[in-house]
Amino acid sequence: MLDRAFFQRDPVRCAQELIGCELVWNSCAGVVVETEAYAAVGDEASHTFVRPSTRAFVERHEAGAAYVYFNYGMYWLFNVLVKGGAVDGFVLIRALQPTRGVALMRRRRFPGPAGLKPRPVETLCSGPGKLAIALGITGEQHGIDLCRNPKKAFHAGSGSRIAWVSDVRIGISKAAHLPWRFLAAENPHVSVRESAGRG
DNA sequence: ACACGGATACTA
DNA sequence: AGTATCCGTGTC
């Protein structure tokens, strides 16, 4: 399980090194294949820029705390607090390659009677809203310590370190030019492929 | 292309 | 109270 020291560095470096790690969430798990870094200071796209409540969250929680928030009236988005390095911030987990609990993920993502054609595994966690549904992450887990319980934690990736590429952040209207999105190279489980000419 | 839908932080 | 905004997804 990744310890607190892992998250006591700057968010960009954490976002890079989380690629290839495994996120374990109860009986489900997946390899992190897409992340984005946000800085707590000077980053217009970070909640800390406009929300006093988020700035208070940074103050009151330790590195490795889960920051879960509700967006677009429908989706929970899962971040981890990074604190204690050169700058504080968050890493948004944007996509996973499922490794355990795939059947349960499929039930959560596509409830109701089992369809005649099952959705491909690449669609289960290929986005921040999708992976929260697939893992069962909600606001109930907001603020929990991800360095305490191995059943809700990041774990070092098995085998060799996965190669990542960087790209601009997506889905935001401000400070989107920063190359703070990181993806596992040529991985079909990411939300959006890297734009041309990057890496 | 568009609808879906709620928390947060503004203005007043 | 009313308004603008928001790190998204599925279907049109």
mmCIF file of C-alpha atoms (C1' of nucleotides) in Angstrom:
data_model
loop_
_atom_site.group_PDB
_atom_site.id
_atom_site.type_symbol
_atom_site.label_atom_id
_atom_site.label_comp_id
_atom_site.label_asym_id
_atom_site.label_seq_id
_atom_site.Cartn_x
_atom_site.Cartn_y
_atom_site.Cartn_z
ATOM 1 C CA MET A 1 0.000 0.000 0.000
ATOM 2 C CA LEU A 2 1.356 3.429 -0.882
ATOM 3 C CA ASP A 3 2.269 5.249 2.326
ATOM 4 C CA ARG A 4 1.730 8.861 3.268
ATOM 5 C CA ALA A 5 5.189 9.915 2.092
ATOM 6 C CA PHE A 6 4.132 9.091 -1.472
ATOM 7 C CA PHE A 7 1.576 11.910 -1.310
ATOM 8 C CA GLN A 8 3.883 14.364 0.436
ATOM 9 C CA ARG A 9 5.340 15.625 -2.830
ATOM 10 C CA ASP A 10 4.171 17.969 -5.535
ATOM 11 C CA PRO A 11 0.961 16.978 -7.321
ATOM 12 C CA VAL A 12 2.466 16.768 -10.798
ATOM 13 C CA ARG A 13 5.019 14.193 -9.727
ATOM 14 C CA CYS A 14 2.387 12.252 -7.786
ATOM 15 C CA ALA A 15 0.077 12.259 -10.797
ATOM 16 C CA GLN A 16 2.881 10.851 -12.953
ATOM 17 C CA GLU A 17 3.876 8.129 -10.532
ATOM 18 C CA LEU A 18 0.316 7.008 -9.808
ATOM 19 C CA ILE A 19 0.149 5.773 -13.408
ATOM 20 C CA GLY A 20 0.640 2.004 -13.157
ATOM 21 C CA CYS A 21 -0.324 1.785 -9.499
ATOM 22 C CA GLU A 22 -3.379 -0.222 -8.533
ATOM 23 C CA LEU A 23 -6.372 1.387 -6.865
ATOM 24 C CA VAL A 24 -8.038 -1.134 -4.552
ATOM 25 C CA TRP A 25 -11.607 -0.389 -3.450
ATOM 26 C CA ASN A 26 -13.128 -3.191 -1.386
ATOM 27 C CA SER A 27 -13.572 -6.172 -3.719
ATOM 28 C CA CYS A 28 -12.805 -4.183 -6.866
ATOM 29 C CA ALA A 29 -9.500 -2.897 -8.205
ATOM 30 C CA GLY A 30 -7.917 -1.397 -11.279
ATOM 31 C CA VAL A 31 -4.620 -0.082 -12.589
ATOM 32 C CA VAL A 32 -4.502 3.711 -12.733
ATOM 33 C CA VAL A 33 -4.109 4.638 -16.408
ATOM 34 C CA GLU A 34 -5.071 8.345 -16.417
ATOM 35 C CA THR A 35 -4.582 11.167 -13.902
ATOM 36 C CA GLU A 36 -4.617 14.951 -13.744
ATOM 37 C CA ALA A 37 -2.725 17.233 -11.365
ATOM 38 C CA TYR A 38 -4.234 20.359 -9.783
ATOM 39 C CA ALA A 39 -2.351 22.910 -7.696
ATOM 40 C CA ALA A 40 -3.918 24.373 -4.561
ATOM 41 C CA VAL A 41 -2.405 27.791 -5.261
ATOM 42 C CA GLY A 42 -2.417 29.717 -8.539
ATOM 43 C CA ASP A 43 -4.373 27.131 -10.520
ATOM 44 C CA GLU A 44 -7.642 28.604 -11.796
ATOM 45 C CA ALA A 45 -9.022 25.142 -12.542
ATOM 46 C CA SER A 46 -8.616 23.934 -8.979
ATOM 47 C CA HIS A 47 -11.539 24.115 -6.575
ATOM 48 C CA THR A 48 -9.216 25.834 -4.120
ATOM 49 C CA PHE A 49 -9.193 28.838 -6.469
ATOM 50 C CA VAL A 50 -12.886 29.638 -5.898
ATOM 51 C CA ARG A 51 -14.047 27.519 -2.959
ATOM 52 C CA PRO A 52 -13.192 28.401 0.621
ATOM 53 C CA SER A 53 -14.503 24.981 1.654
ATOM 54 C CA THR A 54 -11.860 23.277 -0.478
ATOM 55 C CA ARG A 55 -9.096 25.467 0.914
ATOM 56 C CA ALA A 56 -10.294 24.445 4.376
ATOM 57 C CA PHE A 57 -10.163 20.802 3.313
ATOM 58 C CA VAL A 58 -6.496 21.159 2.380
ATOM 59 C CA GLU A 59 -5.780 22.765 5.722
ATOM 60 C CA ARG A 60 -7.609 20.199 7.805
ATOM 61 C CA HIS A 61 -6.587 16.932 6.149
ATOM 62 C CA GLU A 62 -3.374 14.999 5.790
ATOM 63 C CA ALA A 63 -1.714 13.998 2.541
ATOM 64 C CA GLY A 64 -3.440 10.941 1.143
ATOM 65 C CA ALA A 65 -6.964 12.033 2.082
ATOM 66 C CA ALA A 66 -9.721 11.301 -0.424
ATOM 67 C CA TYR A 67 -11.349 14.414 -1.907
ATOM 68 C CA VAL A 68 -14.658 13.316 -3.430
ATOM 69 C CA TYR A 69 -17.083 15.821 -4.888
ATOM 70 C CA PHE A 70 -20.329 15.877 -6.849
ATOM 71 C CA ASN A 71 -20.249 17.398 -10.303
ATOM 72 C CA TYR A 72 -22.832 18.212 -12.999
ATOM 73 C CA GLY A 73 -25.580 17.092 -10.619
ATOM 74 C CA MET A 74 -24.813 13.468 -11.376
ATOM 75 C CA TYR A 75 -21.281 12.241 -10.928
ATOM 76 C CA TRP A 76 -18.856 11.739 -8.063
ATOM 77 C CA LEU A 77 -15.242 12.554 -8.902
ATOM 78 C CA PHE A 78 -12.411 11.023 -6.934
ATOM 79 C CA ASN A 79 -9.235 12.927 -6.056
ATOM 80 C CA VAL A 80 -6.417 12.382 -3.567
ATOM 81 C CA LEU A 81 -4.937 15.214 -1.522
ATOM 82 C CA VAL A 82 -1.242 15.841 -2.128
ATOM 83 C CA LYS A 83 0.400 17.955 0.528
ATOM 84 C CA GLY A 84 3.813 18.641 1.975
ATOM 85 C CA GLY A 85 5.946 19.048 -1.134
ATOM 86 C CA ALA A 86 6.864 22.234 -2.964
ATOM 87 C CA VAL A 87 3.172 22.939 -3.621
ATOM 88 C CA ASP A 88 -0.023 21.362 -2.306
ATOM 89 C CA GLY A 89 -2.756 20.123 -4.611
ATOM 90 C CA PHE A 90 -4.825 17.209 -5.808
ATOM 91 C CA VAL A 91 -4.571 14.332 -8.233
ATOM 92 C CA LEU A 92 -7.810 13.496 -10.055
ATOM 93 C CA ILE A 93 -8.096 9.813 -10.941
ATOM 94 C CA ARG A 94 -9.547 9.844 -14.465
ATOM 95 C CA ALA A 95 -9.436 6.217 -15.670
ATOM 96 C CA LEU A 96 -8.643 2.663 -14.558
ATOM 97 C CA GLN A 97 -7.920 -0.616 -16.244
ATOM 98 C CA PRO A 98 -10.091 -3.023 -14.223
ATOM 99 C CA THR A 99 -8.268 -5.913 -12.594
ATOM 100 C CA ARG A 100 -10.645 -7.294 -9.963
ATOM 101 C CA GLY A 101 -14.411 -7.280 -9.451
ATOM 102 C CA VAL A 102 -15.235 -6.724 -13.124
ATOM 103 C CA ALA A 103 -18.647 -8.399 -12.816
ATOM 104 C CA LEU A 104 -19.587 -6.111 -9.916
ATOM 105 C CA MET A 105 -18.331 -3.064 -11.812
ATOM 106 C CA ARG A 106 -20.488 -4.030 -14.783
ATOM 107 C CA ARG A 107 -23.558 -4.382 -12.559
ATOM 108 C CA ARG A 108 -22.992 -0.956 -11.015
ATOM 109 C CA ARG A 109 -22.375 0.755 -14.346
ATOM 110 C CA PHE A 110 -25.185 -0.959 -16.244
ATOM 111 C CA PRO A 111 -27.879 -1.965 -13.754
ATOM 112 C CA GLY A 112 -31.041 -3.757 -14.702
ATOM 113 C CA PRO A 113 -31.426 -7.060 -16.505
ATOM 114 C CA ALA A 114 -28.220 -8.312 -18.044
ATOM 115 C CA GLY A 115 -28.196 -7.154 -21.627
ATOM 116 C CA LEU A 116 -27.785 -9.582 -24.481
ATOM 117 C CA LYS A 117 -24.566 -7.886 -25.488
ATOM 118 C CA PRO A 118 -22.281 -7.127 -22.474
ATOM 119 C CA ARG A 119 -20.503 -3.790 -22.555
ATOM 120 C CA PRO A 120 -16.765 -4.034 -23.238
ATOM 121 C CA VAL A 121 -14.499 -3.865 -20.186
ATOM 122 C CA GLU A 122 -12.873 -0.762 -21.725
ATOM 123 C CA THR A 123 -16.063 1.207 -21.031
ATOM 124 C CA LEU A 124 -16.308 0.422 -17.317
ATOM 125 C CA CYS A 125 -13.763 2.876 -15.861
ATOM 126 C CA SER A 126 -12.740 5.045 -18.852
ATOM 127 C CA GLY A 127 -13.568 8.368 -17.190
ATOM 128 C CA PRO A 128 -13.648 9.934 -13.723
ATOM 129 C CA GLY A 129 -17.419 9.653 -13.330
ATOM 130 C CA LYS A 130 -17.467 6.130 -14.693
ATOM 131 C CA LEU A 131 -14.829 4.764 -12.328
ATOM 132 C CA ALA A 132 -16.576 6.249 -9.295
ATOM 133 C CA ILE A 133 -19.768 4.428 -10.280
ATOM 134 C CA ALA A 134 -17.906 1.197 -11.033
ATOM 135 C CA LEU A 135 -16.084 1.202 -7.679
ATOM 136 C CA GLY A 136 -19.021 2.516 -5.655
ATOM 137 C CA ILE A 137 -17.239 5.718 -4.623
ATOM 138 C CA THR A 138 -19.565 8.410 -3.248
ATOM 139 C CA GLY A 139 -19.444 11.417 -0.955
ATOM 140 C CA GLU A 140 -19.533 9.029 1.996
ATOM 141 C CA GLN A 141 -15.835 8.449 1.400
ATOM 142 C CA HIS A 142 -15.034 12.165 1.234
ATOM 143 C CA GLY A 143 -12.126 12.867 3.580
ATOM 144 C CA ILE A 144 -11.143 9.288 4.389
ATOM 145 C CA ASP A 145 -7.466 8.436 4.807
ATOM 146 C CA LEU A 146 -6.232 6.357 1.860
ATOM 147 C CA CYS A 147 -3.049 5.411 3.738
ATOM 148 C CA ARG A 148 -4.715 3.497 6.534
ATOM 149 C CA ASN A 149 -6.963 0.742 5.168
ATOM 150 C CA PRO A 150 -5.458 -1.472 2.415
ATOM 151 C CA LYS A 151 -8.981 -2.156 1.106
ATOM 152 C CA LYS A 152 -9.365 1.481 0.155
ATOM 153 C CA ALA A 153 -5.884 2.444 -0.987
ATOM 154 C CA PHE A 154 -3.374 2.691 -3.775
ATOM 155 C CA HIS A 155 -0.873 -0.147 -4.135
ATOM 156 C CA ALA A 156 2.424 -0.265 -5.996
ATOM 157 C CA GLY A 157 1.991 -1.679 -9.477
ATOM 158 C CA SER A 158 3.028 -5.263 -10.049
ATOM 159 C CA GLY A 159 5.897 -5.838 -12.429
ATOM 160 C CA SER A 160 7.716 -3.138 -14.330
ATOM 161 C CA ARG A 161 6.749 0.501 -14.133
ATOM 162 C CA ILE A 162 4.246 1.538 -16.795
ATOM 163 C CA ALA A 163 5.352 4.139 -19.354
ATOM 164 C CA TRP A 164 3.290 7.321 -19.282
ATOM 165 C CA VAL A 165 2.844 10.287 -21.591
ATOM 166 C CA SER A 166 1.731 13.817 -20.718
ATOM 167 C CA ASP A 167 -1.021 15.876 -22.326
ATOM 168 C CA VAL A 168 -3.074 19.000 -21.663
ATOM 169 C CA ARG A 169 -5.854 18.787 -19.116
ATOM 170 C CA ILE A 170 -9.349 18.223 -20.516
ATOM 171 C CA GLY A 171 -12.918 18.997 -19.556
ATOM 172 C CA ILE A 172 -12.095 22.335 -17.926
ATOM 173 C CA SER A 173 -12.526 25.914 -19.106
ATOM 174 C CA LYS A 174 -9.699 27.600 -17.206
ATOM 175 C CA ALA A 175 -5.960 26.880 -17.182
ATOM 176 C CA ALA A 176 -6.543 23.941 -19.505
ATOM 177 C CA HIS A 177 -3.266 24.512 -21.336
ATOM 178 C CA LEU A 178 -1.131 23.054 -18.548
ATOM 179 C CA PRO A 179 0.302 19.658 -19.595
ATOM 180 C CA TRP A 180 -0.790 18.068 -16.340
ATOM 181 C CA ARG A 181 -2.767 15.104 -17.660
ATOM 182 C CA PHE A 182 -0.903 11.823 -17.595
ATOM 183 C CA LEU A 183 -1.831 8.609 -19.414
ATOM 184 C CA ALA A 184 -0.535 5.102 -19.696
ATOM 185 C CA ALA A 185 0.911 4.974 -23.207
ATOM 186 C CA GLU A 186 -1.311 3.295 -25.790
ATOM 187 C CA ASN A 187 -3.787 2.015 -23.241
ATOM 188 C CA PRO A 188 -7.400 1.448 -24.403
ATOM 189 C CA HIS A 189 -8.881 2.148 -20.956
ATOM 190 C CA VAL A 190 -8.202 5.928 -20.914
ATOM 191 C CA SER A 191 -11.052 8.437 -21.292
ATOM 192 C CA VAL A 192 -9.557 10.383 -24.203
ATOM 193 C CA ARG A 193 -6.444 9.450 -26.151
ATOM 194 C CA GLU A 194 -3.462 11.770 -26.042
ATOM 195 C CA SER A 195 -3.520 14.552 -28.618
ATOM 196 C CA ALA A 196 -1.102 14.281 -31.506
ATOM 197 C CA GLY A 197 2.441 15.512 -31.116
ATOM 198 C CA ARG A 198 2.735 14.842 -27.418
ATOM 199 C CA GLY A 199 4.506 12.366 -25.224
ATOM 200 C "C1'" DA B 1 -25.606 17.928 -31.452
ATOM 201 C "C1'" DC B 2 -28.207 17.857 -26.597
ATOM 202 C "C1'" DA B 3 -30.319 16.638 -22.076
ATOM 203 C "C1'" DC B 4 -29.580 15.281 -17.573
ATOM 204 C "C1'" DG B 5 -29.374 17.583 -12.527
ATOM 205 C "C1'" DG B 6 -27.403 19.356 -7.708
ATOM 206 C "C1'" DA B 7 -23.843 21.505 -4.790
ATOM 207 C "C1'" DT B 8 -21.244 25.746 -4.187
ATOM 208 C "C1'" DA B 9 -20.539 30.533 -4.203
ATOM 209 C "C1'" DC B 10 -21.792 34.589 -5.854
ATOM 210 C "C1'" DT B 11 -25.360 38.907 -6.287
ATOM 211 C "C1'" DA B 12 -29.110 41.251 -3.895
ATOM 212 C "C1'" DA C 1 -34.337 33.785 -4.321
ATOM 213 C "C1'" DG C 2 -32.041 33.962 -8.326
ATOM 214 C "C1'" DT C 3 -27.978 33.230 -11.228
ATOM 215 C "C1'" DA C 4 -23.551 31.323 -13.071
ATOM 216 C "C1'" DT C 5 -20.563 27.728 -13.008
ATOM 217 C "C1'" DC C 6 -18.890 23.103 -12.747
ATOM 218 C "C1'" DC C 7 -12.322 18.203 -13.181
ATOM 219 C "C1'" DG C 8 -19.117 14.251 -17.150
ATOM 220 C "C1'" DT C 9 -21.808 10.659 -19.591
ATOM 221 C "C1'" DG C 10 -25.208 8.544 -22.652
ATOM 222 C "C1'" DT C 11 -28.035 9.180 -26.307
ATOM 223 C "C1'" DC C 12 -29.834 12.041 -29.885
#
